[in-house]
mmCIF file of C-alpha atoms in Angstrom:
data_model
loop_
_atom_site.group_PDB
_atom_site.id
_atom_site.type_symbol
_atom_site.label_atom_id
_atom_site.label_comp_id
_atom_site.label_asym_id
_atom_site.label_seq_id
_atom_site.Cartn_x
_atom_site.Cartn_y
_atom_site.Cartn_z
ATOM 1 C CA MET A 165 113.392 0.587 184.149
ATOM 2 C CA ARG A 166 114.806 1.132 187.559
ATOM 3 C CA THR A 167 116.367 -2.000 189.278
ATOM 4 C CA GLY A 168 118.248 -2.427 192.665
ATOM 5 C CA ARG A 169 121.979 -2.371 192.399
ATOM 6 C CA LEU A 170 122.466 -5.765 193.855
ATOM 7 C CA PRO A 171 123.465 -8.645 191.537
ATOM 8 C CA SER A 172 120.924 -11.386 190.367
ATOM 9 C CA ALA A 173 121.102 -14.402 192.560
ATOM 10 C CA HIS A 174 120.969 -17.912 191.471
ATOM 11 C CA THR A 175 120.193 -18.919 194.682
ATOM 12 C CA PRO A 176 83.280 -30.478 190.123
ATOM 13 C CA THR A 177 81.032 -30.724 193.335
ATOM 14 C CA ARG A 178 82.543 -29.662 196.633
ATOM 15 C CA ARG A 179 82.210 -31.861 199.845
ATOM 16 C CA GLY A 180 83.450 -31.014 203.126
ATOM 17 C CA LEU A 181 84.469 -32.331 206.440
ATOM 18 C CA LEU A 182 85.398 -30.439 209.599
ATOM 19 C CA SER A 183 88.131 -32.403 211.444
ATOM 20 C CA GLY A 184 91.477 -32.277 213.072
ATOM 21 C CA SER A 185 93.373 -28.985 214.064
ATOM 22 C CA GLY A 186 91.568 -26.813 211.315
ATOM 23 C CA ALA A 187 88.804 -27.328 208.752
ATOM 24 C CA MET A 188 89.463 -29.445 205.825
ATOM 25 C CA PHE A 189 87.526 -29.568 202.512
ATOM 26 C CA ALA A 190 88.227 -32.181 199.947
ATOM 27 C CA TRP A 191 87.577 -32.359 196.101
ATOM 28 C CA ALA A 192 86.703 -35.777 194.451
ATOM 29 C CA ASN A 193 89.200 -37.449 192.305
ATOM 30 C CA MET A 194 92.223 -35.942 193.924
ATOM 31 C CA PRO A 195 95.147 -38.086 193.000
ATOM 32 C CA ARG A 196 97.747 -39.473 195.336
ATOM 33 C CA ILE A 197 101.062 -39.645 193.564
ATOM 34 C CA ALA A 198 104.487 -39.174 195.155
ATOM 35 C CA SER A 199 107.022 -37.252 193.166
ATOM 36 C CA ALA A 200 109.882 -38.972 191.429
ATOM 37 C CA ALA A 201 113.093 -39.218 193.147
ATOM 38 C CA GLY A 202 115.463 -36.728 192.066
ATOM 39 C CA ALA A 203 112.987 -34.831 189.644
ATOM 40 C CA ARG A 204 112.660 -31.100 189.912
ATOM 41 C CA ASP A 205 109.618 -30.461 192.212
ATOM 42 C CA PRO A 206 108.638 -26.625 192.446
ATOM 43 C CA ARG A 207 106.118 -25.050 194.869
ATOM 44 C CA PHE A 208 104.086 -21.941 193.783
ATOM 45 C CA VAL A 209 102.340 -19.752 196.393
ATOM 46 C CA VAL A 210 100.023 -16.727 195.694
ATOM 47 C CA ILE A 211 98.826 -14.579 198.622
ATOM 48 C CA MET A 212 95.996 -12.109 198.004
ATOM 49 C CA LEU A 213 95.933 -8.914 199.667
ATOM 50 C CA ARG A 214 92.214 -8.066 199.781
ATOM 51 C CA GLY A 215 91.192 -4.492 200.033
ATOM 52 C CA ALA A 216 94.002 -2.740 197.859
ATOM 53 C CA LEU A 217 97.451 -2.463 199.402
ATOM 54 C CA ASP A 218 98.980 1.282 199.571
ATOM 55 C CA GLY A 219 102.190 0.525 197.519
ATOM 56 C CA LEU A 220 103.605 3.816 198.461
ATOM 57 C CA SER A 221 103.415 3.212 202.120
ATOM 58 C CA ALA A 222 104.648 -0.258 201.680
ATOM 59 C CA VAL A 223 107.717 0.463 199.465
ATOM 60 C CA GLY A 224 108.403 3.996 199.433
ATOM 61 C CA PRO A 225 110.105 5.940 196.675
ATOM 62 C CA THR A 226 112.163 7.806 199.126
ATOM 63 C CA GLY A 227 114.394 9.114 196.455
ATOM 64 C CA ASP A 228 111.579 10.960 194.736
ATOM 65 C CA PRO A 229 111.630 14.498 195.569
ATOM 66 C CA ASP A 230 107.839 14.672 195.433
ATOM 67 C CA TYR A 231 106.968 11.635 197.475
ATOM 68 C CA ALA A 232 107.158 13.081 201.237
ATOM 69 C CA ALA A 233 104.832 16.388 200.368
ATOM 70 C CA LEU A 234 102.334 14.250 198.219
ATOM 71 C CA HIS A 235 102.154 11.266 200.635
ATOM 72 C CA GLY A 236 102.205 13.483 203.923
ATOM 73 C CA ASP A 237 102.160 12.023 207.275
ATOM 74 C CA ILE A 238 102.286 8.486 206.002
ATOM 75 C CA ALA A 239 105.204 8.829 203.902
ATOM 76 C CA LEU A 240 108.390 6.637 204.901
ATOM 77 C CA SER A 241 111.492 8.184 205.695
ATOM 78 C CA ARG A 242 114.939 6.900 206.128
ATOM 79 C CA THR A 243 115.466 8.941 209.171
ATOM 80 C CA GLY A 244 113.884 9.088 212.638
ATOM 81 C CA PRO A 245 112.681 6.775 215.189
ATOM 82 C CA ASP A 246 110.636 4.584 212.580
ATOM 83 C CA ALA A 247 112.943 4.884 209.898
ATOM 84 C CA ALA A 248 112.419 2.751 206.738
ATOM 85 C CA LEU A 249 114.550 0.075 205.539
ATOM 86 C CA PRO A 250 116.707 0.836 202.738
ATOM 87 C CA LEU A 251 116.302 -1.218 199.300
ATOM 88 C CA ASP A 252 118.666 0.646 196.921
ATOM 89 C CA SER A 253 119.378 4.417 196.586
ATOM 90 C CA PHE A 254 115.856 5.169 195.716
ATOM 91 C CA PHE A 255 113.348 2.722 197.489
ATOM 92 C CA SER A 256 112.902 1.857 201.101
ATOM 93 C CA LEU A 257 110.873 -0.778 202.583
ATOM 94 C CA ASN A 258 108.197 -0.425 205.471
ATOM 95 C CA PRO A 259 109.640 -1.111 208.703
ATOM 96 C CA GLY A 260 107.250 -3.630 209.518
ATOM 97 C CA MET A 261 108.785 -6.096 207.243
ATOM 98 C CA PRO A 262 112.148 -7.050 208.532
ATOM 99 C CA ASN A 263 112.043 -10.675 207.319
ATOM 100 C CA PHE A 264 111.306 -9.468 203.870
ATOM 101 C CA HIS A 265 114.074 -7.116 204.132
ATOM 102 C CA ARG A 266 116.420 -9.827 205.262
ATOM 103 C CA LEU A 267 115.444 -12.199 202.201
ATOM 104 C CA PHE A 268 115.920 -9.157 199.980
ATOM 105 C CA GLY A 269 119.401 -8.791 201.238
ATOM 106 C CA ALA A 270 120.053 -12.629 200.753
ATOM 107 C CA ARG A 271 118.638 -12.132 196.985
ATOM 108 C CA GLN A 272 115.483 -14.243 197.622
ATOM 109 C CA ALA A 273 113.061 -11.605 197.702
ATOM 110 C CA ALA A 274 112.238 -8.703 194.967
ATOM 111 C CA ILE A 275 109.644 -6.394 194.481
ATOM 112 C CA VAL A 276 107.779 -4.892 191.368
ATOM 113 C CA HIS A 277 106.527 -1.458 191.890
ATOM 114 C CA ALA A 278 104.064 0.731 189.771
ATOM 115 C CA VAL A 279 102.284 -2.470 188.959
ATOM 116 C CA ALA A 280 98.511 -3.070 188.036
ATOM 117 C CA THR A 281 95.969 -5.468 186.329
ATOM 118 C CA PRO A 282 94.200 -4.169 183.335
ATOM 119 C CA TYR A 283 91.099 -2.928 185.614
ATOM 120 C CA ARG A 284 90.802 1.002 186.224
ATOM 121 C CA GLU A 285 87.500 1.463 187.966
ATOM 122 C CA ARG A 286 88.509 1.223 191.516
ATOM 123 C CA SER A 287 85.471 -1.454 192.727
ATOM 124 C CA HIS A 288 86.697 -4.020 195.243
ATOM 125 C CA PHE A 289 84.621 -6.535 194.041
ATOM 126 C CA ASP A 290 85.224 -6.202 190.259
ATOM 127 C CA GLY A 291 88.933 -5.426 190.943
ATOM 128 C CA GLN A 292 89.201 -8.707 192.820
ATOM 129 C CA ASP A 293 87.387 -10.507 190.057
ATOM 130 C CA VAL A 294 89.838 -9.407 187.557
ATOM 131 C CA LEU A 295 92.879 -10.249 189.783
ATOM 132 C CA GLU A 296 91.759 -13.755 190.321
ATOM 133 C CA SER A 297 89.961 -14.690 187.128
ATOM 134 C CA GLY A 298 92.819 -13.405 185.021
ATOM 135 C CA TYR A 299 90.544 -11.691 182.496
ATOM 136 C CA ALA A 300 90.723 -8.119 181.417
ATOM 137 C CA GLY A 301 87.524 -7.320 182.931
ATOM 138 C CA PRO A 302 85.025 -8.509 185.440
ATOM 139 C CA GLY A 303 82.271 -10.897 185.227
ATOM 140 C CA PHE A 304 83.779 -13.229 182.771
ATOM 141 C CA ALA A 305 84.868 -16.345 184.604
ATOM 142 C CA THR A 306 83.911 -18.818 187.258
ATOM 143 C CA SER A 307 87.343 -20.305 187.285
ATOM 144 C CA GLY A 308 90.783 -18.840 188.142
ATOM 145 C CA TRP A 309 94.027 -18.285 186.184
ATOM 146 C CA LEU A 310 96.052 -20.399 188.951
ATOM 147 C CA ASN A 311 93.699 -23.353 188.462
ATOM 148 C CA ARG A 312 93.797 -23.073 184.514
ATOM 149 C CA ALA A 313 97.422 -22.766 184.975
ATOM 150 C CA LEU A 314 97.617 -26.173 186.858
ATOM 151 C CA ALA A 315 95.050 -27.845 184.130
ATOM 152 C CA ALA A 316 97.473 -26.576 181.380
ATOM 153 C CA LEU A 317 100.385 -28.327 182.670
ATOM 154 C CA PRO A 318 101.280 -31.948 181.160
ATOM 155 C CA PRO A 319 99.135 -34.796 182.813
ATOM 156 C CA GLY A 320 102.413 -36.401 183.827
ATOM 157 C CA GLU A 321 103.852 -33.382 185.786
ATOM 158 C CA THR A 322 103.915 -34.060 189.408
ATOM 159 C CA ILE A 323 102.904 -30.479 190.266
ATOM 160 C CA ARG A 324 99.600 -31.070 188.323
ATOM 161 C CA GLN A 325 99.065 -34.708 189.648
ATOM 162 C CA ARG A 326 99.494 -33.462 193.440
ATOM 163 C CA GLY A 327 97.126 -30.509 192.828
ATOM 164 C CA GLY A 328 96.403 -27.237 194.541
ATOM 165 C CA LEU A 329 95.712 -26.130 198.068
ATOM 166 C CA GLY A 330 93.176 -23.483 198.932
ATOM 167 C CA VAL A 331 93.593 -21.824 202.358
ATOM 168 C CA GLY A 332 90.332 -20.660 204.049
ATOM 169 C CA ILE A 333 86.706 -21.309 204.604
ATOM 170 C CA VAL A 334 85.855 -20.635 200.832
ATOM 171 C CA THR A 335 88.355 -21.628 198.126
ATOM 172 C CA PRO A 336 89.675 -18.362 196.260
ATOM 173 C CA LEU A 337 88.373 -17.748 192.565
ATOM 174 C CA VAL A 338 91.900 -17.847 191.551
ATOM 175 C CA LEU A 339 92.001 -21.484 192.621
ATOM 176 C CA ARG A 340 88.625 -22.590 191.389
ATOM 177 C CA GLY A 341 88.102 -24.774 188.233
ATOM 178 C CA GLN A 342 88.531 -28.143 186.554
ATOM 179 C CA ALA A 343 92.099 -29.055 188.215
ATOM 180 C CA PRO A 344 91.886 -30.839 191.519
ATOM 181 C CA VAL A 345 92.237 -29.010 194.515
ATOM 182 C CA VAL A 346 91.656 -29.373 198.415
ATOM 183 C CA GLY A 347 91.120 -26.774 200.981
ATOM 184 C CA TRP A 348 92.368 -26.266 204.406
ATOM 185 C CA ALA A 349 91.360 -23.541 207.136
ATOM 186 C CA PRO A 350 93.097 -23.189 210.446
ATOM 187 C CA GLN A 351 90.867 -23.381 213.747
ATOM 188 C CA VAL A 352 87.392 -22.298 212.421
ATOM 189 C CA VAL A 353 85.503 -24.820 214.447
ATOM 190 C CA GLN A 354 85.900 -27.194 217.455
ATOM 191 C CA PRO A 355 87.799 -30.211 215.949
ATOM 192 C CA ALA A 356 85.853 -33.283 215.292
ATOM 193 C CA GLY A 357 86.891 -36.601 217.067
ATOM 194 C CA GLU A 358 89.062 -39.232 215.087
ATOM 195 C CA ASP A 359 86.492 -41.712 215.984
ATOM 196 C CA LEU A 360 83.675 -39.781 214.116
ATOM 197 C CA ALA A 361 86.035 -39.123 211.001
ATOM 198 C CA GLN A 362 86.634 -42.930 210.735
ATOM 199 C CA ARG A 363 82.997 -43.677 211.234
ATOM 200 C CA LEU A 364 82.130 -41.069 208.317
ATOM 201 C CA LEU A 365 84.986 -42.604 206.157
ATOM 202 C CA ASP A 366 83.553 -46.212 206.708
ATOM 203 C CA LEU A 367 80.142 -44.924 205.811
ATOM 204 C CA TYR A 368 80.983 -43.265 202.626
ATOM 205 C CA ARG A 369 83.217 -45.909 201.325
ATOM 206 C CA HIS A 370 80.292 -48.239 201.380
ATOM 207 C CA ASN A 371 77.659 -45.735 200.026
ATOM 208 C CA ASP A 372 79.666 -43.183 197.972
ATOM 209 C CA PRO A 373 83.205 -44.561 197.106
ATOM 210 C CA ALA A 374 84.115 -41.299 195.292
ATOM 211 C CA LEU A 375 83.395 -39.249 198.009
ATOM 212 C CA GLY A 376 84.975 -41.894 200.455
ATOM 213 C CA ASP A 377 88.241 -41.560 198.253
ATOM 214 C CA ALA A 378 88.096 -37.735 198.533
ATOM 215 C CA LEU A 379 87.308 -37.848 202.370
ATOM 216 C CA SER A 380 90.160 -40.320 202.696
ATOM 217 C CA HIS A 381 92.594 -37.747 201.153
ATOM 218 C CA GLY A 382 91.319 -34.784 202.774
ATOM 219 C CA LEU A 383 91.938 -36.422 206.299
ATOM 220 C CA ASP A 384 95.498 -37.163 205.012
ATOM 221 C CA ILE A 385 95.843 -33.435 204.249
ATOM 222 C CA ASP A 386 94.610 -32.533 207.677
ATOM 223 C CA ARG A 387 97.016 -34.834 209.525
ATOM 224 C CA ILE A 388 99.874 -33.506 207.555
ATOM 225 C CA ALA A 389 98.934 -29.923 208.928
ATOM 226 C CA GLY A 390 98.177 -31.421 212.467
ATOM 227 C CA ARG A 391 101.232 -33.767 212.931
ATOM 228 C CA THR A 392 103.447 -30.498 213.125
ATOM 229 C CA MET A 393 101.136 -28.116 214.660
ATOM 230 C CA ASN A 394 99.884 -30.404 217.521
ATOM 231 C CA GLY A 395 101.006 -29.029 220.885
ATOM 232 C CA GLU A 396 101.510 -25.442 219.802
ATOM 233 C CA LYS A 397 99.245 -22.858 221.251
ATOM 234 C CA GLY A 398 96.706 -21.903 218.745
ATOM 235 C CA GLN A 399 96.731 -18.426 217.545
ATOM 236 C CA ARG A 400 93.081 -17.214 217.263
ATOM 237 C CA GLY A 401 92.487 -14.408 214.682
ATOM 238 C CA GLY A 402 91.028 -14.026 211.226
ATOM 239 C CA MET A 403 93.372 -13.903 208.335
ATOM 240 C CA ASP A 404 93.006 -10.000 208.585
ATOM 241 C CA SER A 405 95.016 -10.189 211.643
ATOM 242 C CA PRO A 406 98.904 -10.681 211.880
ATOM 243 C CA ALA A 407 98.251 -14.069 214.006
ATOM 244 C CA GLY A 408 95.846 -15.119 211.542
ATOM 245 C CA MET A 409 98.101 -14.651 208.776
ATOM 246 C CA LEU A 410 100.845 -16.348 210.543
ATOM 247 C CA GLN A 411 98.893 -19.518 211.370
ATOM 248 C CA ALA A 412 97.419 -19.826 207.751
ATOM 249 C CA ALA A 413 101.112 -19.666 206.405
ATOM 250 C CA ARG A 414 102.253 -22.166 208.771
ATOM 251 C CA GLY A 415 99.797 -24.769 208.115
ATOM 252 C CA ALA A 416 100.060 -24.069 204.314
ATOM 253 C CA ALA A 417 103.926 -24.552 204.575
ATOM 254 C CA LYS A 418 103.582 -27.799 206.006
ATOM 255 C CA LEU A 419 101.187 -29.030 203.747
ATOM 256 C CA LEU A 420 103.301 -28.035 200.676
ATOM 257 C CA ALA A 421 106.424 -29.321 202.276
ATOM 258 C CA ALA A 422 105.169 -32.872 202.513
ATOM 259 C CA ASP A 423 106.154 -35.163 199.722
ATOM 260 C CA ASP A 424 102.541 -36.203 199.272
ATOM 261 C CA GLY A 425 101.063 -32.860 199.719
ATOM 262 C CA PRO A 426 99.901 -30.318 197.189
ATOM 263 C CA ARG A 427 102.404 -28.122 195.255
ATOM 264 C CA ILE A 428 100.566 -24.918 194.609
ATOM 265 C CA ALA A 429 98.568 -22.872 197.061
ATOM 266 C CA ALA A 430 96.371 -19.798 197.327
ATOM 267 C CA LEU A 431 95.751 -17.831 200.527
ATOM 268 C CA SER A 432 93.742 -14.563 200.893
ATOM 269 C CA PHE A 433 94.630 -12.014 203.596
ATOM 270 C CA ASP A 434 91.738 -9.370 204.253
ATOM 271 C CA GLY A 435 91.859 -5.908 205.698
ATOM 272 C CA TRP A 436 93.975 -3.776 203.439
ATOM 273 C CA ASP A 437 91.239 -1.210 202.604
ATOM 274 C CA THR A 438 92.910 1.675 204.747
ATOM 275 C CA HIS A 439 90.574 4.644 204.054
ATOM 276 C CA ALA A 440 91.157 6.107 207.555
ATOM 277 C CA ASN A 441 93.973 6.040 210.200
ATOM 278 C CA GLU A 442 96.277 3.898 208.092
ATOM 279 C CA GLY A 443 99.637 5.024 209.566
ATOM 280 C CA GLY A 444 102.666 4.652 207.576
ATOM 281 C CA PRO A 445 105.741 3.227 209.472
ATOM 282 C CA ARG A 446 103.607 2.631 212.423
ATOM 283 C CA GLY A 447 99.793 1.888 212.696
ATOM 284 C CA ARG A 448 97.094 -0.273 211.002
ATOM 285 C CA LEU A 449 99.130 -0.673 207.835
ATOM 286 C CA ALA A 450 102.365 -1.580 209.384
ATOM 287 C CA GLN A 451 100.751 -4.091 211.564
ATOM 288 C CA LEU A 452 99.230 -5.902 208.601
ATOM 289 C CA LEU A 453 102.658 -5.739 206.724
ATOM 290 C CA SER A 454 103.988 -7.280 209.916
ATOM 291 C CA GLY A 455 101.375 -10.149 209.518
ATOM 292 C CA LEU A 456 102.540 -10.583 206.083
ATOM 293 C CA ASP A 457 106.138 -10.428 206.781
ATOM 294 C CA SER A 458 105.651 -13.213 209.350
ATOM 295 C CA ALA A 459 103.611 -15.163 206.722
ATOM 296 C CA PHE A 460 106.576 -15.125 204.416
ATOM 297 C CA ALA A 461 108.988 -16.129 207.197
ATOM 298 C CA GLU A 462 106.646 -19.073 208.098
ATOM 299 C CA PHE A 463 106.944 -20.211 204.544
ATOM 300 C CA GLU A 464 110.576 -19.992 204.455
ATOM 301 C CA LYS A 465 110.817 -22.045 207.906
ATOM 302 C CA GLY A 466 108.083 -24.585 207.078
ATOM 303 C CA LEU A 467 109.181 -25.593 203.793
ATOM 304 C CA GLY A 468 112.523 -26.334 204.827
ATOM 305 C CA ASP A 469 114.824 -27.663 201.831
ATOM 306 C CA LYS A 470 111.761 -27.275 199.451
ATOM 307 C CA TRP A 471 112.228 -23.455 199.997
ATOM 308 C CA ARG A 472 114.864 -23.289 197.283
ATOM 309 C CA GLU A 473 112.525 -24.295 194.512
ATOM 310 C CA THR A 474 109.531 -22.087 196.025
ATOM 311 C CA PHE A 475 108.240 -18.958 194.367
ATOM 312 C CA VAL A 476 105.689 -16.780 196.433
ATOM 313 C CA ILE A 477 104.085 -13.691 195.155
ATOM 314 C CA ALA A 478 101.768 -11.397 197.092
ATOM 315 C CA ILE A 479 99.397 -9.348 195.066
ATOM 316 C CA THR A 480 96.283 -6.953 195.511
ATOM 317 C CA GLU A 481 93.449 -5.801 193.160
ATOM 318 C CA PHE A 482 94.839 -2.129 193.081
ATOM 319 C CA GLY A 483 96.712 0.498 194.826
ATOM 320 C CA ARG A 484 95.652 3.625 196.812
ATOM 321 C CA THR A 485 95.817 7.152 196.246
ATOM 322 C CA ALA A 486 99.018 9.236 195.878
ATOM 323 C CA ARG A 487 97.735 11.969 198.311
ATOM 324 C CA ILE A 488 96.476 11.192 201.560
ATOM 325 C CA ASN A 489 92.742 12.014 202.533
ATOM 326 C CA GLY A 490 91.316 14.021 205.409
ATOM 327 C CA THR A 491 91.181 11.067 207.744
ATOM 328 C CA THR A 492 94.810 10.295 207.427
ATOM 329 C CA GLY A 493 94.386 7.436 205.019
ATOM 330 C CA THR A 494 94.040 6.700 201.237
ATOM 331 C CA ASP A 495 91.220 6.232 198.838
ATOM 332 C CA HIS A 496 91.032 3.656 196.119
ATOM 333 C CA GLY A 497 93.826 3.960 193.303
ATOM 334 C CA THR A 498 95.496 2.281 190.790
ATOM 335 C CA ALA A 499 99.044 0.977 190.475
ATOM 336 C CA THR A 500 100.675 -0.657 193.578
ATOM 337 C CA VAL A 501 103.456 -3.202 194.505
ATOM 338 C CA ALA A 502 103.789 -7.046 194.181
ATOM 339 C CA PHE A 503 105.830 -8.842 196.483
ATOM 340 C CA LEU A 504 108.056 -11.840 195.424
ATOM 341 C CA THR A 505 109.937 -14.167 197.681
ATOM 342 C CA GLY A 506 111.435 -17.568 197.831
ATOM 343 C CA GLY A 507 114.639 -19.486 197.001
ATOM 344 C CA ALA A 508 113.647 -19.692 193.336
ATOM 345 C CA VAL A 509 113.267 -15.890 192.950
ATOM 346 C CA VAL A 510 115.967 -13.822 191.423
ATOM 347 C CA GLY A 511 115.995 -11.304 194.339
ATOM 348 C CA GLY A 512 117.994 -8.086 195.681
ATOM 349 C CA ARG A 513 116.160 -5.767 193.451
ATOM 350 C CA VAL A 514 113.072 -3.652 193.002
ATOM 351 C CA ILE A 515 111.852 -3.798 189.413
ATOM 352 C CA ALA A 516 110.206 -0.462 188.441
ATOM 353 C CA ASP A 517 109.724 1.609 185.233
ATOM 354 C CA TRP A 518 109.244 4.655 187.594
ATOM 355 C CA PRO A 519 106.468 7.075 186.271
ATOM 356 C CA GLY A 520 107.133 9.983 188.665
ATOM 357 C CA LEU A 521 104.809 11.596 191.087
ATOM 358 C CA LYS A 522 104.429 15.043 189.784
ATOM 359 C CA SER A 523 100.924 15.975 189.399
ATOM 360 C CA GLU A 524 101.151 15.663 185.680
ATOM 361 C CA GLN A 525 102.652 12.292 186.029
ATOM 362 C CA LEU A 526 100.028 10.733 188.341
ATOM 363 C CA PHE A 527 97.230 8.652 186.626
ATOM 364 C CA GLN A 528 93.987 10.805 186.594
ATOM 365 C CA SER A 529 95.900 13.319 188.358
ATOM 366 C CA ARG A 530 95.575 11.373 191.722
ATOM 367 C CA ASP A 531 97.146 7.883 191.585
ATOM 368 C CA LEU A 532 100.488 6.310 191.013
ATOM 369 C CA ALA A 533 100.397 5.511 187.166
ATOM 370 C CA PRO A 534 100.750 1.906 186.154
ATOM 371 C CA THR A 535 103.722 1.009 183.888
ATOM 372 C CA THR A 536 104.004 -2.755 184.419
ATOM 373 C CA ASP A 537 100.939 -5.109 183.806
ATOM 374 C CA LEU A 538 100.810 -7.725 186.605
ATOM 375 C CA ARG A 539 99.883 -10.471 184.188
ATOM 376 C CA ALA A 540 103.345 -10.053 182.701
ATOM 377 C CA VAL A 541 104.844 -10.646 186.110
ATOM 378 C CA LEU A 542 102.579 -13.631 186.693
ATOM 379 C CA LYS A 543 103.340 -15.173 183.178
ATOM 380 C CA GLY A 544 106.923 -14.732 183.689
ATOM 381 C CA ALA A 545 106.882 -16.627 187.208
ATOM 382 C CA LEU A 546 104.571 -19.223 185.575
ATOM 383 C CA ALA A 547 106.661 -19.755 182.434
ATOM 384 C CA ASP A 548 109.851 -19.868 184.157
ATOM 385 C CA HIS A 549 109.211 -21.572 187.297
ATOM 386 C CA LEU A 550 106.221 -24.138 186.084
ATOM 387 C CA GLY A 551 107.252 -24.594 182.400
ATOM 388 C CA LEU A 552 104.163 -23.201 181.091
ATOM 389 C CA GLY A 553 104.359 -22.081 177.315
ATOM 390 C CA VAL A 554 103.663 -18.525 175.854
ATOM 391 C CA ASN A 555 100.591 -19.702 173.892
ATOM 392 C CA ALA A 556 98.978 -21.428 176.812
ATOM 393 C CA LEU A 557 99.627 -18.387 178.975
ATOM 394 C CA GLY A 558 98.035 -16.094 176.507
ATOM 395 C CA THR A 559 94.987 -17.989 175.552
ATOM 396 C CA LEU A 560 94.092 -20.282 178.347
ATOM 397 C CA VAL A 561 95.423 -19.128 181.644
ATOM 398 C CA PHE A 562 95.115 -15.216 180.841
ATOM 399 C CA PRO A 563 92.630 -15.170 177.882
ATOM 400 C CA ASP A 564 93.119 -12.753 174.959
ATOM 401 C CA SER A 565 96.389 -11.579 176.498
ATOM 402 C CA MET A 566 98.914 -12.720 173.837
ATOM 403 C CA SER A 567 100.034 -8.942 173.553
ATOM 404 C CA VAL A 568 101.289 -9.047 177.247
ATOM 405 C CA ARG A 569 104.868 -10.719 177.233
ATOM 406 C CA PRO A 570 106.109 -12.748 180.261
ATOM 407 C CA MET A 571 108.590 -10.800 182.305
ATOM 408 C CA LYS A 572 112.053 -12.640 182.186
ATOM 409 C CA GLY A 573 114.589 -13.063 184.645
ATOM 410 C CA LEU A 574 112.278 -13.466 187.805
ATOM 411 C CA VAL A 575 113.248 -17.159 188.318
ATOM 412 C CA ALA A 576 116.655 -18.464 189.351
#
């Protein structure tokens, strides 16, 4: 296994309302319990990069003698005007990610390379289903592994009582299930007035108390986001744009930082399907990575002193081909990278059992071969950061996966 040379650091039915600075969706029975003074109070954030990230152009194995020729015009290089950012003697980071590079140097960020889910068929729809459901194959679940992880925590745990946050118009599958969640989406419609919201709340409290309670909590969530974003110029853009990623992360961070806010969040950033004109250190992919990099920085800034107990992981459904295609892009592949950051991450290292890039070492002679099961990474984080047991992880959270052991040493 190859790692960096830096030492380890110890550092039910959904009902909605549109209101405030963004769109807010509330679920019934969301508890309203403050954390106990002095108790450990971790945050856990999952960012899904939809479309399949080219891990070889995000984190290039610049020390591999076969890399430059194989990945062609979009390969990273440590020299030249768009030089990659060195991580260790073997791996380099896309120059679009200076914030992550800074966090890596501060030992608050790490990378797992040559990682993949168990899925191998290269369909976005099925690949994302596996990524979010936690099952070994597609089509098995209507709930997600993150929601099941939340539900598996002891009832008295603050993180379970506070619930989860789904960012976006539709709650991602990864966070759907029986555990309570709320949803928030930045700037999707013209905000409704406070007077309308209060009149709706009064109506529902008289005619549907359960909905009234859920609506009241949802309004609280929206105010938490709004009280720190009011007065800021809105950055329009979907969550496939750098501005959209930044704004989504900014709102989510403020919600997670609040003492009465959720503790777990899931976000989806679109647009990573780079079949043509991908670019390497410059171009479309670098712009997307810059947006992700800004999102990481927004979480660090917005969480404040909560950052030290935060674990953020960015994952994708599969990687892309090792060879570029005729349109200077890459096609659907297999292994890729996972980005980890937060004050709770043992960072400053690239974790990789590197498979090599010679033709006979590629998966099906075309892709970076997977050597690490993504479920092992996720299990390691959930076990050591949230305290979930091996049995719950192998049977409930990721069903029928007891043979996949949690990765140790990810959490400070």
